[in-house]
Amino acid sequence: MNSLQFNLATRYILRRRRQTIICMLGVAIGVAIFIAMNAMMKGFEVKFIDETVEGSGHAIVKNEPRETVAPFLDKVYGPNTTVDLVRQKPQDKVAKIRNPEKVMHVIRHLPGVVAAAPTVTGNLVISYGNKETAVEVQGIEPREAVRVTSIGDKIVEGSEGGFERLNSTANGILLGDGVARLVGAKLFDTIIVTGPTGTRTTSRVVGIFSTGVTPVDYTRTYMLLRDAQVLLDKQNIVSEITVKGDNPEHARALAAQIEEITGLKTESWQEQNQNFLSIFVVQQAITLIICGAILLVAAFGVFNILTMSVMEKINDIAIMRSYGLTRADVRNAFVLQGLMIGIIGALLGTGLAATIIWAIRQLKFPVEGLVKAQGILMAERPQDYLTAVISALIITFIAAFLPANRAARFNPVDILRGRH
Amino acid sequence: MTQSLAQLETPADLADYTWPEIVPPKDDTLLASRQLCKVIGTNLSNQSLVLKGLDLDIHRGEFVSIVGASGSGKSSLLYLLGGLDRPTHGEISINNQPLSTMPDATLTAVRNQTVGFVFQFHFLLPEFTSLENIMIPMQKMGVRSRRECSDHAAELLTTVGLGDKAHRRTTDLSGGEQQRVAIARALANDPDILLADEPTGNLDKHNSQNVARLFEEIAAQGQRTILMVTHDPHMAEHAHRIITLDDGRIVEDHRHTKKAL
Ligand SMILES: Nc1ncnc2c1ncn2[C@@H]1O[C@H](COP(=O)(O)OP(=O)(O)OP(=O)(O)O)[C@@H](O)[C@H]1O
Ligand SMILES: [Mg+2]
């Protein structure tokens, strides 16, 4: 690239102002949509993961051993035998972690572990007046629980006492705001709780929480570990240990380590939310395809305008070659035109993207989907800007290179003879 | 088997023609061709042999006209002599440098520095002013500074009588003026050789006279060699030497005393 080529490129591009501007806008829109869509998708994803990770802990130690095949079949029939299994009765063993205190002690002393809290889980039916709903209950140790998840910060009513109030109120219960709405219960109301074995008791609503993750808020309740154990008929049983590490990104490794040491199946938050994570992957792919298509259209515009320009300038190309411009001069003069469109278009695009993201952030309306939010969440990330700009440049470069190379390969004599 | 040059007619004849050894041009020859043959056309059905073994010696300061019927190969010859095209057979040398051994990049540099082309159509770049059109070949050569390029271009415009139209867009000039700018552009890098292919083919009588006079002036300086293809016998008369081509062969080559201005 030299000043002569640059000079030619600018003159040519200024000659076709309208087409050039349309082309630049095409690139700009492609870039802007890429960035804005990614910000939106990522905004939702980050929020969801945040809520999930902080709300449910980084890893959960379960009671079950991890088994892939039924080993007893091998024992009975020998290996490599095909067995037509018609039915298998589920084990009705109570899920529990043996010696939870010792397990927790071991886990708490692992490097990278911040806290570990025991939980007993089960299903309850709660009723208030004539309203009834099935819920999941988590029996917890409040002091430990607030250290492994962000649930302590999510109490929207009765927050003065917070989780501690579970300790001071006999049979106290915390309801998700969705659950509270379903049965119509308010703070300090007394509701009836029925366990799976029919144990019934009255319980006082000591707080209402809202995690922002809709499925959680509509199904989850918290009670004191001891109270829940009684109600679920799981005396002295701990069904899960929730672990918080120092970095959610390392959760998989941490889970694997815990599993190896304790021999208990341990799921990282990634494993637990695999379905959602794979939705995000698909979502990402769709975004890429859409933006790729838009950029492709923009690239086609660049290709088009340059192909036309090359045909229009064919005599000029011949004369320039006759007085000493090289093939590279010709090629670069046209490639530069494409790059100028690409660069200016991409810069316009980033400005447009920033504006779109700003504008969407100004919209405030309650959104209640998988997560609850005010307005649409936008995660503005520098790497999205970079990716968009770089892909726009690469794609316009290719789109410009093809006609430019054609222009460079013309034989000036063929043009002068009127054949090309 | 040795044949006579007169038997050379089709591209196929080239294949089994036995050429004698090339006689190199004398040292003071500026531009020479030996056994120059050119096949034009991309496939067998439309290929033809348009130049049939031309030997030509042109000296510094000569003003040569090339005449001949349409299709006799005048333009093809000019393109080859200026290094814009490569011969199918034979050799061309400029200042005793054979062009055939030069890579494309060197040949391009020769066109930039040693040769100036003028065509029937002016081919000025419409995006640039007259001055800028003349500056581009200079900038490509890269010897002069931008300022010097601009000064020299202005000088050349004055030479062709357009000193006052330097900053005009070329589209705003008349046909005759455009052709004079094209001539100034061909002179941009002080080339040894000026090659003109029907430079007045598109001009009226008055403008043709102007161009002819311009060429005579350039030739009179004795530094540059001019080869001018023309259909017009009056134009040809301005030259010192008239070469007549017929069907790819030189059929006449005579010197004559310059017609009085
Ligand atoms: N692209 C081509 N393919 C095949 N033959 C061609 C092509 N271009 C030119 N020719 C042939 O080459 C021969 C020489 O052409 P050239 O242009 O050199 O002639 P010319 O003497 O300059 O003619 P004119 O006076 O019409 O300009 C002609 O017979 C022409 O028909
Ligand atoms: Mg011709």
XYZ file of C-alpha atoms and ligand atoms in Angstrom:
713
model
C 0.000 0.000 0.000
C 1.416 3.391 -0.900
C 0.132 6.914 -1.221
C -0.501 6.562 -4.949
C -2.733 3.558 -4.437
C -4.435 5.285 -1.542
C -4.974 8.370 -3.664
C -6.551 6.337 -6.459
C -8.757 4.473 -4.006
C -10.088 7.634 -2.350
C -10.815 9.316 -5.666
C -12.648 6.284 -6.961
C -14.643 5.862 -3.804
C -15.631 9.526 -3.711
C -16.828 9.153 -7.269
C -19.505 6.696 -6.143
C -20.594 8.366 -2.977
C -24.126 7.063 -2.821
C -23.299 3.416 -3.464
C -20.350 3.669 -1.112
C -22.496 5.055 1.685
C -25.124 2.367 1.193
C -22.382 -0.241 1.305
C -20.888 1.229 4.462
C -24.315 1.251 6.081
C -24.681 -2.415 5.191
C -21.444 -3.223 6.974
C -22.398 -0.929 9.867
C -25.769 -2.619 10.351
C -24.178 -6.063 10.255
C -21.635 -5.065 12.872
C -24.189 -3.272 15.053
C -26.631 -6.171 15.032
C -23.856 -8.609 15.789
C -22.769 -6.607 18.827
C -26.267 -5.763 20.055
C -27.595 -9.295 19.661
C -24.597 -10.741 21.415
C -24.989 -8.226 24.227
C -28.604 -9.235 24.630
C -27.951 -12.963 24.533
C -24.944 -12.682 26.788
C -26.825 -10.357 29.126
C -29.460 -12.983 29.645
C -26.938 -15.794 29.854
C -24.749 -14.000 32.379
C -27.732 -13.102 34.512
C -29.048 -16.632 34.381
C -25.699 -18.167 35.258
C -25.144 -15.600 37.960
C -28.468 -16.313 39.578
C -27.979 -20.027 39.218
C -24.437 -20.166 40.483
C -24.927 -17.769 43.306
C -28.364 -19.110 44.123
C -27.627 -22.825 44.102
C -23.933 -23.048 44.901
C -20.996 -24.082 42.797
C -21.203 -27.794 43.398
C -23.595 -30.141 45.104
C -22.450 -33.329 46.776
C -25.109 -35.991 46.528
C -25.666 -39.257 48.233
C -25.765 -41.518 45.195
C -22.709 -43.248 43.836
C -22.164 -42.483 40.167
C -23.051 -45.601 38.204
C -23.338 -45.906 34.498
C -24.510 -49.478 33.927
C -26.251 -51.902 36.183
C -23.268 -54.014 37.306
C -25.422 -56.725 38.813
C -26.450 -57.841 35.322
C -22.812 -58.531 34.570
C -22.512 -60.408 37.843
C -25.498 -62.595 37.128
C -25.129 -63.225 33.418
C -21.431 -62.631 32.896
C -19.955 -59.870 30.769
C -20.803 -59.409 27.090
C -24.236 -60.951 27.388
C -27.245 -59.310 25.818
C -30.044 -59.125 28.320
C -33.567 -58.050 27.450
C -34.449 -55.950 30.440
C -38.206 -55.529 30.669
C -38.573 -53.637 33.901
C -36.408 -52.468 36.707
C -37.864 -51.539 40.054
C -36.380 -48.315 41.363
C -34.455 -48.603 44.575
C -36.480 -47.202 47.429
C -33.481 -46.681 49.601
C -33.579 -43.268 51.272
C -31.064 -40.974 49.635
C -28.611 -39.886 52.254
C -25.046 -38.995 52.896
C -23.464 -41.169 55.541
C -21.607 -39.330 58.246
C -22.261 -35.837 56.817
C -20.310 -34.021 59.540
C -17.123 -35.824 58.614
C -17.693 -35.358 54.866
C -18.239 -31.638 55.364
C -15.155 -31.413 57.487
C -13.095 -32.998 54.714
C -14.609 -30.770 52.018
C -14.150 -27.572 54.005
C -10.458 -28.249 54.236
C -9.955 -28.718 50.491
C -8.072 -25.894 48.774
C -10.407 -23.604 46.828
C -13.409 -24.376 49.021
C -14.964 -21.359 50.693
C -17.879 -23.005 52.487
C -20.007 -26.121 52.604
C -23.552 -26.419 53.927
C -25.798 -29.414 54.532
C -29.262 -29.636 53.060
C -32.090 -32.088 53.313
C -34.451 -31.908 50.398
C -37.896 -33.232 49.860
C -41.370 -32.408 48.671
C -44.162 -30.863 50.675
C -47.650 -29.683 50.106
C -48.454 -26.335 51.638
C -51.964 -25.049 52.080
C -53.357 -21.730 53.083
C -57.085 -21.424 53.326
C -58.419 -23.463 50.446
C -55.326 -22.958 48.278
C -52.785 -25.716 48.002
C -49.552 -26.228 46.141
C -46.745 -28.757 46.019
C -43.347 -27.330 46.755
C -39.784 -28.389 47.211
C -38.383 -27.819 50.660
C -34.764 -27.347 51.523
C -33.885 -27.922 55.129
C -30.861 -25.801 55.907
C -28.526 -24.519 58.559
C -29.123 -20.784 58.043
C -25.654 -19.664 59.099
C -23.988 -22.059 56.694
C -26.508 -21.681 53.896
C -25.948 -17.947 53.475
C -22.262 -18.649 53.007
C -22.682 -21.027 50.085
C -25.431 -19.236 48.167
C -26.699 -15.715 47.707
C -30.098 -16.661 49.112
C -29.466 -14.490 52.173
C -29.621 -11.403 49.967
C -32.808 -12.410 48.227
C -35.291 -11.962 51.023
C -37.749 -9.332 49.964
C -40.099 -9.432 52.941
C -39.119 -10.068 56.534
C -35.535 -9.324 55.778
C -34.817 -7.765 59.192
C -34.491 -11.173 60.779
C -33.369 -12.789 57.563
C -32.437 -16.392 57.667
C -31.647 -16.185 61.356
C -35.320 -15.931 62.072
C -35.669 -19.587 61.087
C -33.699 -20.366 64.218
C -35.900 -18.326 66.526
C -39.287 -19.375 65.200
C -40.545 -22.894 65.670
C -41.457 -24.370 62.293
C -40.661 -21.159 60.480
C -40.731 -21.296 56.675
C -39.442 -19.064 53.925
C -41.470 -18.995 50.709
C -40.476 -18.053 47.197
C -42.545 -15.052 46.145
C -44.141 -17.168 43.425
C -45.180 -19.790 45.947
C -46.551 -17.097 48.252
C -48.577 -15.695 45.405
C -49.899 -19.132 44.426
C -51.359 -19.801 47.862
C -52.015 -16.188 48.729
C -49.909 -16.271 51.904
C -48.263 -13.164 53.339
C -45.478 -12.548 55.805
C -46.248 -13.918 59.302
C -49.269 -15.861 58.053
C -49.606 -19.346 59.445
C -49.896 -22.073 56.824
C -50.301 -25.829 56.943
C -47.454 -28.006 55.752
C -47.843 -31.689 54.891
C -44.905 -34.030 54.467
C -44.772 -36.998 52.097
C -45.538 -39.484 54.854
C -48.518 -37.470 55.961
C -46.907 -35.581 58.823
C -48.800 -32.324 59.203
C -47.876 -29.236 61.085
C -48.586 -25.536 61.119
C -45.814 -23.301 60.027
C -45.191 -19.563 60.163
C -44.091 -17.614 57.095
C -41.037 -15.775 58.402
C -39.852 -14.428 55.090
C -40.470 -14.247 51.382
C -37.585 -14.426 48.961
C -37.185 -13.731 45.292
C -34.140 -15.120 43.491
C -35.129 -13.795 40.066
C -35.027 -17.314 38.650
C -38.678 -17.961 38.001
C -38.775 -21.767 38.350
C -37.083 -21.460 41.750
C -39.330 -18.716 43.058
C -42.427 -20.704 42.160
C -41.406 -23.992 43.769
C -38.873 -23.520 46.542
C -39.255 -23.097 50.290
C -36.698 -23.132 53.094
C -37.003 -24.532 56.601
C -34.597 -25.253 59.379
C -32.700 -28.490 58.713
C -34.025 -30.072 61.890
C -37.662 -29.114 61.181
C -37.456 -30.350 57.620
C -35.930 -33.649 58.676
C -38.864 -34.291 60.981
C -41.430 -33.282 58.431
C -39.881 -35.370 55.692
C -39.359 -38.281 58.055
C -35.633 -38.167 57.379
C -34.318 -37.838 60.894
C -30.590 -37.138 60.983
C -30.361 -37.436 57.240
C -28.530 -35.003 55.003
C -29.327 -35.412 51.322
C -26.949 -32.872 49.835
C -23.990 -30.773 50.720
C -23.777 -27.496 48.851
C -20.249 -26.290 48.259
C -19.007 -22.856 47.317
C -15.585 -22.512 45.756
C -13.528 -19.405 45.182
C -14.154 -19.344 41.412
C -17.304 -20.571 39.632
C -15.254 -21.298 36.498
C -13.333 -23.951 38.445
C -16.464 -25.687 39.667
C -16.075 -28.689 37.367
C -12.600 -29.448 38.653
C -13.624 -28.882 42.234
C -16.609 -31.200 41.856
C -14.416 -33.888 40.354
C -11.952 -33.558 43.207
C -14.647 -33.810 45.868
C -16.135 -36.799 44.123
C -12.805 -38.553 44.079
C -12.048 -37.900 47.715
C -15.478 -38.596 49.192
C -16.655 -41.183 46.696
C -19.943 -39.297 46.511
C -21.443 -38.115 43.298
C -20.760 -34.392 43.046
C -22.298 -32.207 40.378
C -20.904 -28.864 39.380
C -23.358 -26.111 38.526
C -22.448 -26.598 34.873
C -23.440 -30.249 35.007
C -26.678 -29.445 36.798
C -27.643 -26.841 34.249
C -26.423 -28.649 31.179
C -29.758 -28.211 29.424
C -29.668 -24.484 29.819
C -26.040 -24.222 28.911
C -26.657 -26.126 25.705
C -29.537 -23.768 24.945
C -27.064 -20.932 25.223
C -24.750 -22.668 22.795
C -27.575 -23.047 20.278
C -28.565 -19.444 20.893
C -25.013 -18.347 20.226
C -24.933 -20.351 17.014
C -28.183 -18.768 15.814
C -26.820 -15.300 16.550
C -23.699 -16.103 14.584
C -25.688 -17.387 11.629
C -27.942 -14.328 11.533
C -25.045 -11.901 11.816
C -23.007 -13.905 9.355
C -25.870 -13.660 6.868
C -26.154 -9.889 7.331
C -22.412 -9.438 6.924
C -22.512 -11.667 3.873
C -25.103 -9.406 2.287
C -22.928 -6.407 3.111
C -19.928 -8.191 1.625
C -21.924 -8.890 -1.483
C -22.570 -5.165 -1.708
C -18.853 -4.468 -1.540
C -18.182 -7.143 -4.132
C -20.832 -5.664 -6.374
C -19.742 -2.058 -6.175
C -16.122 -3.003 -6.820
C -16.946 -5.313 -9.699
C -18.883 -2.471 -11.280
C -16.096 -0.040 -10.587
C -13.523 -2.366 -12.166
C -15.621 -2.732 -15.308
C -16.179 1.001 -15.506
C -12.507 1.752 -14.989
C -11.199 -0.834 -17.359
C -9.684 1.697 -19.778
C -8.130 3.593 -16.903
C -6.604 0.355 -15.689
C -5.118 -0.263 -19.152
C -3.630 3.222 -19.396
C -2.232 3.100 -15.870
C -0.599 -0.225 -16.607
C 0.771 1.231 -19.860
C 2.520 4.048 -18.019
C 4.027 1.837 -15.397
C 1.618 0.996 -12.603
C 2.092 -2.610 -11.556
C -0.515 -5.286 -11.100
C -0.090 -4.827 -7.358
C -0.804 -1.096 -7.693
C -4.070 -1.845 -9.460
C -5.038 -4.594 -7.047
C -4.271 -2.566 -3.957
C -6.115 0.480 -5.259
C -9.282 -1.608 -5.434
C -8.680 -3.620 -2.264
C -8.191 -0.325 -0.434
C -11.604 0.844 -1.591
C -13.132 -2.256 -0.039
C -11.134 -1.822 3.141
C -12.186 1.808 3.441
C -15.809 0.775 3.166
C -15.133 -1.993 5.679
C -13.274 0.160 8.189
C -15.621 3.139 8.092
C -18.647 0.827 8.043
C -17.337 -1.145 11.004
C -16.600 2.003 12.992
C -20.072 3.346 12.254
C -21.356 -0.058 13.309
C -19.698 0.075 16.709
C -21.146 3.537 17.287
C -24.552 2.290 16.228
C -24.216 -0.740 18.491
C -23.304 1.391 21.492
C -26.345 3.566 20.779
C -28.680 0.590 20.409
C -27.405 -0.954 23.641
C -27.778 2.356 25.450
C -31.297 2.796 24.086
C -32.387 -0.708 25.080
C -31.017 -0.137 28.556
C -33.252 2.897 28.896
C -36.309 0.698 28.463
C -37.495 -0.267 31.907
C -40.280 -2.787 32.112
C -40.607 -5.862 34.235
C -39.572 -8.990 32.408
C -40.475 -12.320 33.891
C -39.138 -15.196 31.858
C -36.628 -17.727 33.032
C -35.114 -14.935 35.097
C -36.757 -11.837 36.451
C -35.386 -8.459 35.481
C -36.158 -4.816 34.879
C -35.901 -4.272 31.151
C -33.721 -6.272 28.788
C -30.343 -7.220 30.165
C -27.428 -6.179 28.004
C -23.900 -7.410 28.551
C -21.693 -5.054 26.559
C -18.393 -6.828 25.996
C -15.269 -5.474 24.294
C -14.578 -8.841 22.700
C -17.920 -8.688 20.854
C -16.946 -5.313 19.421
C -13.574 -6.709 18.425
C -15.001 -9.875 16.867
C -17.586 -7.897 14.905
C -15.058 -5.407 13.582
C -12.491 -8.038 12.679
C -14.983 -10.285 10.921
C -16.381 -7.293 9.023
C -12.887 -6.382 7.902
C -11.987 -9.908 6.860
C -15.210 -10.357 4.964
C -14.988 -6.995 3.150
C -11.356 -7.676 2.374
C -12.282 -10.939 0.668
C -15.202 -9.284 -1.116
C -12.897 -6.557 -2.397
C -9.984 -8.827 -3.183
C -11.854 -10.891 -5.771
C -12.728 -8.041 -8.175
C -9.443 -6.277 -7.364
C -7.471 -9.326 -8.335
C -9.448 -9.569 -11.536
C -8.579 -5.975 -12.318
C -4.922 -6.692 -11.639
C -4.875 -9.700 -13.942
C -6.245 -7.895 -17.001
C -3.843 -7.744 -19.863
C -3.653 -4.085 -20.901
C -3.268 -5.012 -24.565
C -6.495 -7.004 -24.486
C -8.287 -3.970 -23.109
C -6.768 -1.658 -25.720
C -7.840 -4.037 -28.460
C -11.331 -3.943 -26.998
C -11.337 -7.533 -25.815
C -11.275 -8.505 -22.179
C 14.039 -27.211 -43.423
C 14.680 -23.590 -44.224
C 11.923 -21.563 -45.740
C 11.642 -18.042 -46.966
C 10.022 -15.447 -44.702
C 7.486 -14.826 -47.437
C 6.042 -18.259 -46.801
C 5.293 -17.470 -43.179
C 1.536 -17.040 -43.124
C -0.246 -18.811 -40.271
C 0.531 -19.562 -36.637
C 1.050 -23.172 -37.686
C 3.873 -22.147 -40.035
C 5.761 -20.782 -37.025
C 6.170 -24.211 -35.532
C 8.257 -25.707 -38.311
C 10.059 -22.587 -39.443
C 13.821 -22.697 -39.045
C 15.089 -19.287 -38.084
C 18.546 -18.066 -38.995
C 20.729 -16.728 -36.204
C 19.696 -13.304 -34.943
C 21.856 -10.407 -36.126
C 22.183 -8.109 -33.102
C 21.439 -4.411 -33.625
C 24.280 -1.881 -33.764
C 25.297 -0.258 -30.519
C 23.764 3.107 -31.295
C 20.341 1.662 -32.086
C 17.715 2.883 -29.647
C 14.912 0.551 -30.530
C 15.237 -2.641 -32.545
C 13.244 -5.737 -33.391
C 14.489 -9.002 -34.862
C 12.369 -11.775 -36.372
C 9.387 -10.262 -34.583
C 6.341 -12.504 -34.762
C 3.058 -12.162 -32.940
C 0.169 -14.562 -32.821
C -3.106 -13.043 -31.667
C -6.130 -14.974 -30.535
C -6.893 -17.330 -27.726
C -7.799 -20.523 -29.531
C -6.870 -22.243 -32.744
C -9.965 -21.116 -34.628
C -9.391 -17.365 -34.154
C -5.616 -17.290 -33.986
C -3.745 -15.406 -36.602
C -0.162 -14.413 -37.228
C -0.341 -10.625 -37.286
C 3.386 -9.824 -37.401
C 5.545 -11.977 -39.638
C 9.212 -11.723 -38.752
C 9.809 -7.973 -38.562
C 13.338 -6.559 -38.448
C 13.426 -2.904 -37.493
C 16.126 -0.449 -36.343
C 15.242 2.966 -35.013
C 17.782 5.508 -33.843
C 17.690 8.196 -31.234
C 15.946 11.356 -32.377
C 14.092 9.759 -35.281
C 10.500 10.681 -35.990
C 8.938 7.646 -37.640
C 5.451 7.186 -39.029
C 3.931 3.762 -39.374
C 1.212 3.510 -41.984
C -0.725 0.648 -43.473
C -4.180 -0.721 -44.047
C -6.477 -1.496 -41.170
C -5.556 -4.841 -39.682
C -1.997 -4.764 -41.019
C -0.608 -5.045 -37.487
C 0.405 -1.457 -36.683
C -1.049 -1.359 -33.185
C 0.271 -4.823 -32.383
C 3.754 -3.690 -33.392
C 3.536 -0.586 -31.242
C 2.392 -2.517 -28.164
C 5.329 -4.899 -28.577
C 7.912 -2.165 -29.116
C 6.705 -0.382 -25.982
C 6.920 -3.477 -23.798
C 3.172 -3.610 -23.272
C 2.954 -7.049 -24.867
C 5.375 -9.892 -25.438
C 6.260 -11.340 -28.858
C 5.436 -14.910 -29.809
C 8.851 -15.164 -31.438
C 11.749 -12.801 -31.932
C 13.490 -10.165 -29.905
C 12.994 -6.525 -29.085
C 15.674 -4.393 -27.509
C 15.562 -0.894 -26.110
C 18.973 0.750 -25.608
C 20.413 -2.681 -26.439
C 18.601 -4.257 -23.509
C 16.637 -7.304 -24.719
C 13.055 -7.162 -23.397
C 12.497 -10.910 -23.588
C 14.726 -11.649 -20.599
C 13.116 -8.990 -18.440
C 10.623 -10.086 -15.796
C 7.216 -8.390 -15.847
C 8.200 -5.989 -13.082
C 11.212 -4.719 -15.032
C 9.174 -4.391 -18.195
C 6.627 -2.348 -16.237
C 9.436 -0.104 -15.005
C 10.657 0.314 -18.610
C 7.177 1.455 -19.627
C 7.186 3.864 -16.732
C 10.586 5.417 -17.393
C 11.678 4.838 -20.979
C 8.462 4.740 -22.977
C 5.508 7.079 -23.283
C 2.261 5.938 -24.898
C -0.383 8.074 -26.572
C -3.514 6.358 -27.841
C -6.351 7.330 -30.119
C -8.493 7.930 -27.058
C -6.956 10.116 -24.416
C -7.689 7.748 -21.480
C -7.278 10.490 -18.913
C -8.516 9.596 -15.442
C -11.720 11.590 -14.998
C -11.340 11.743 -11.201
C -8.172 13.787 -11.472
C -7.199 17.194 -12.836
C -4.949 17.586 -15.887
C -2.001 18.264 -13.635
C -2.676 15.207 -11.453
C -3.034 12.971 -14.504
C 0.467 13.938 -15.540
C 1.799 13.528 -12.021
C 0.723 9.891 -11.580
C 3.459 8.344 -13.773
C 6.001 10.579 -12.031
C 4.800 9.565 -8.599
C 5.035 5.957 -9.701
C 8.656 6.468 -10.717
C 9.231 8.003 -7.307
C 12.296 10.082 -8.143
C 10.778 13.525 -7.849
C 9.210 14.938 -4.718
C 5.536 15.785 -4.851
C 6.367 19.447 -5.295
C 8.816 18.692 -8.128
C 6.258 16.427 -9.799
C 3.726 19.203 -9.697
C 6.177 21.783 -11.063
C 7.331 19.516 -13.864
C 3.737 18.613 -14.762
C 2.866 22.309 -14.947
C 5.896 22.839 -17.201
C 4.757 20.052 -19.524
C 1.263 21.506 -19.660
C 2.748 24.813 -20.708
C 4.724 23.013 -23.421
C 1.507 21.581 -24.870
C -0.125 24.991 -24.583
C -2.395 24.261 -21.639
C -0.569 26.060 -18.854
C -3.790 27.723 -17.767
C -5.841 24.509 -17.573
C -3.726 22.655 -15.003
C -6.434 22.425 -12.364
C -9.314 21.647 -14.677
C -11.016 18.314 -14.384
C -10.112 16.495 -17.589
C -13.782 15.994 -18.410
C -14.102 19.760 -18.750
C -11.527 19.932 -21.554
C -12.146 19.741 -25.301
C -11.093 16.673 -27.271
C -8.002 18.390 -28.621
C -7.023 19.645 -25.197
C -7.512 16.217 -23.681
C -5.220 14.675 -26.297
C -2.576 17.313 -25.572
C -2.788 16.501 -21.848
C -2.333 12.841 -22.812
C 0.793 13.774 -24.756
C 2.112 15.746 -21.785
C 1.430 12.703 -19.613
C 3.378 10.479 -22.034
C 6.313 12.861 -21.591
C 6.031 12.888 -17.805
C 9.151 10.842 -17.057
C 11.214 12.223 -19.956
C 10.999 8.967 -21.927
C 13.448 8.122 -24.715
C 10.633 6.800 -26.849
C 7.201 8.243 -27.542
C 4.776 5.753 -29.070
C 1.556 7.139 -30.506
C -1.242 4.998 -31.931
C -3.381 7.161 -34.193
C -3.099 10.130 -31.843
C -5.217 12.287 -34.150
C -7.696 9.570 -35.098
C -10.328 11.254 -33.010
C -9.513 14.901 -33.721
C -10.580 17.424 -36.324
C -8.152 18.880 -38.824
C -7.215 21.885 -36.720
C -6.468 19.854 -33.610
C -4.637 17.246 -35.681
C -2.372 20.004 -36.955
C -1.712 21.096 -33.375
C -0.737 17.596 -32.357
C 1.443 17.149 -35.453
C 3.224 20.414 -34.684
C 3.718 19.296 -31.102
C 5.341 16.073 -32.270
C 7.580 17.982 -34.634
C 8.683 20.237 -31.799
C 9.431 17.275 -29.594
C 11.331 15.596 -32.407
C 13.241 18.789 -33.167
C 14.738 18.728 -29.681
C 16.496 15.557 -30.844
C 16.277 13.808 -27.476
C 13.223 11.724 -28.049
C 12.367 9.155 -30.643
C 8.794 9.215 -31.898
C 6.882 6.360 -33.485
C 3.490 7.386 -34.693
C 0.910 5.063 -36.211
C -1.466 6.931 -38.467
C -4.009 6.438 -41.190
C -3.701 9.977 -42.349
C -1.101 10.486 -45.147
C -0.795 14.177 -44.244
C 0.063 13.267 -40.675
C 2.615 10.728 -41.851
C 4.329 13.404 -43.917
C 5.401 15.166 -40.724
C 7.789 12.328 -39.910
C 11.355 11.831 -41.195
C 10.770 8.265 -42.039
C 7.658 6.388 -43.115
C 7.322 2.654 -42.625
C 4.494 0.926 -44.427
C 3.080 -2.287 -43.050
C 1.028 -4.707 -45.044
C -0.393 -7.888 -43.596
C 2.213 -8.073 -40.865
C 5.221 -7.272 -43.025
C 7.222 -4.125 -43.693
C 6.663 -3.426 -47.374
C 8.206 0.026 -47.538
C 10.621 1.989 -45.373
C 11.740 5.322 -46.699
C 13.297 8.486 -45.365
C 12.233 11.822 -46.711
C 13.057 15.408 -46.111
C 10.897 16.981 -43.524
C 8.013 18.958 -44.883
C 8.275 22.619 -44.054
C 6.058 23.747 -41.184
N -8.333 -10.032 -29.935
C -8.046 -10.428 -31.182
N -8.202 -11.718 -31.526
C -7.900 -12.112 -32.769
N -7.431 -11.297 -33.690
C -7.261 -10.013 -33.421
C -7.562 -9.494 -32.145
N -7.290 -8.188 -32.146
C -6.833 -7.888 -33.361
N -6.821 -8.976 -34.131
C -6.335 -9.050 -35.506
O -4.967 -8.720 -35.499
C -4.623 -8.058 -36.676
C -3.776 -6.853 -36.384
O -4.471 -5.968 -35.564
P -3.932 -4.519 -35.243
O -4.853 -3.900 -34.279
O -2.512 -4.612 -34.868
O -4.073 -3.810 -36.649
P -3.939 -2.275 -36.980
O -3.001 -2.199 -38.111
O -3.629 -1.497 -35.798
O -5.398 -1.943 -37.491
P -6.202 -0.574 -37.338
O -5.609 0.349 -38.355
O -7.580 -0.948 -37.679
O -6.013 -0.103 -35.952
C -5.923 -7.727 -37.367
O -6.021 -8.563 -38.493
C -6.995 -8.055 -36.368
O -8.098 -8.599 -37.029
Mg -4.609 -0.047 -34.611
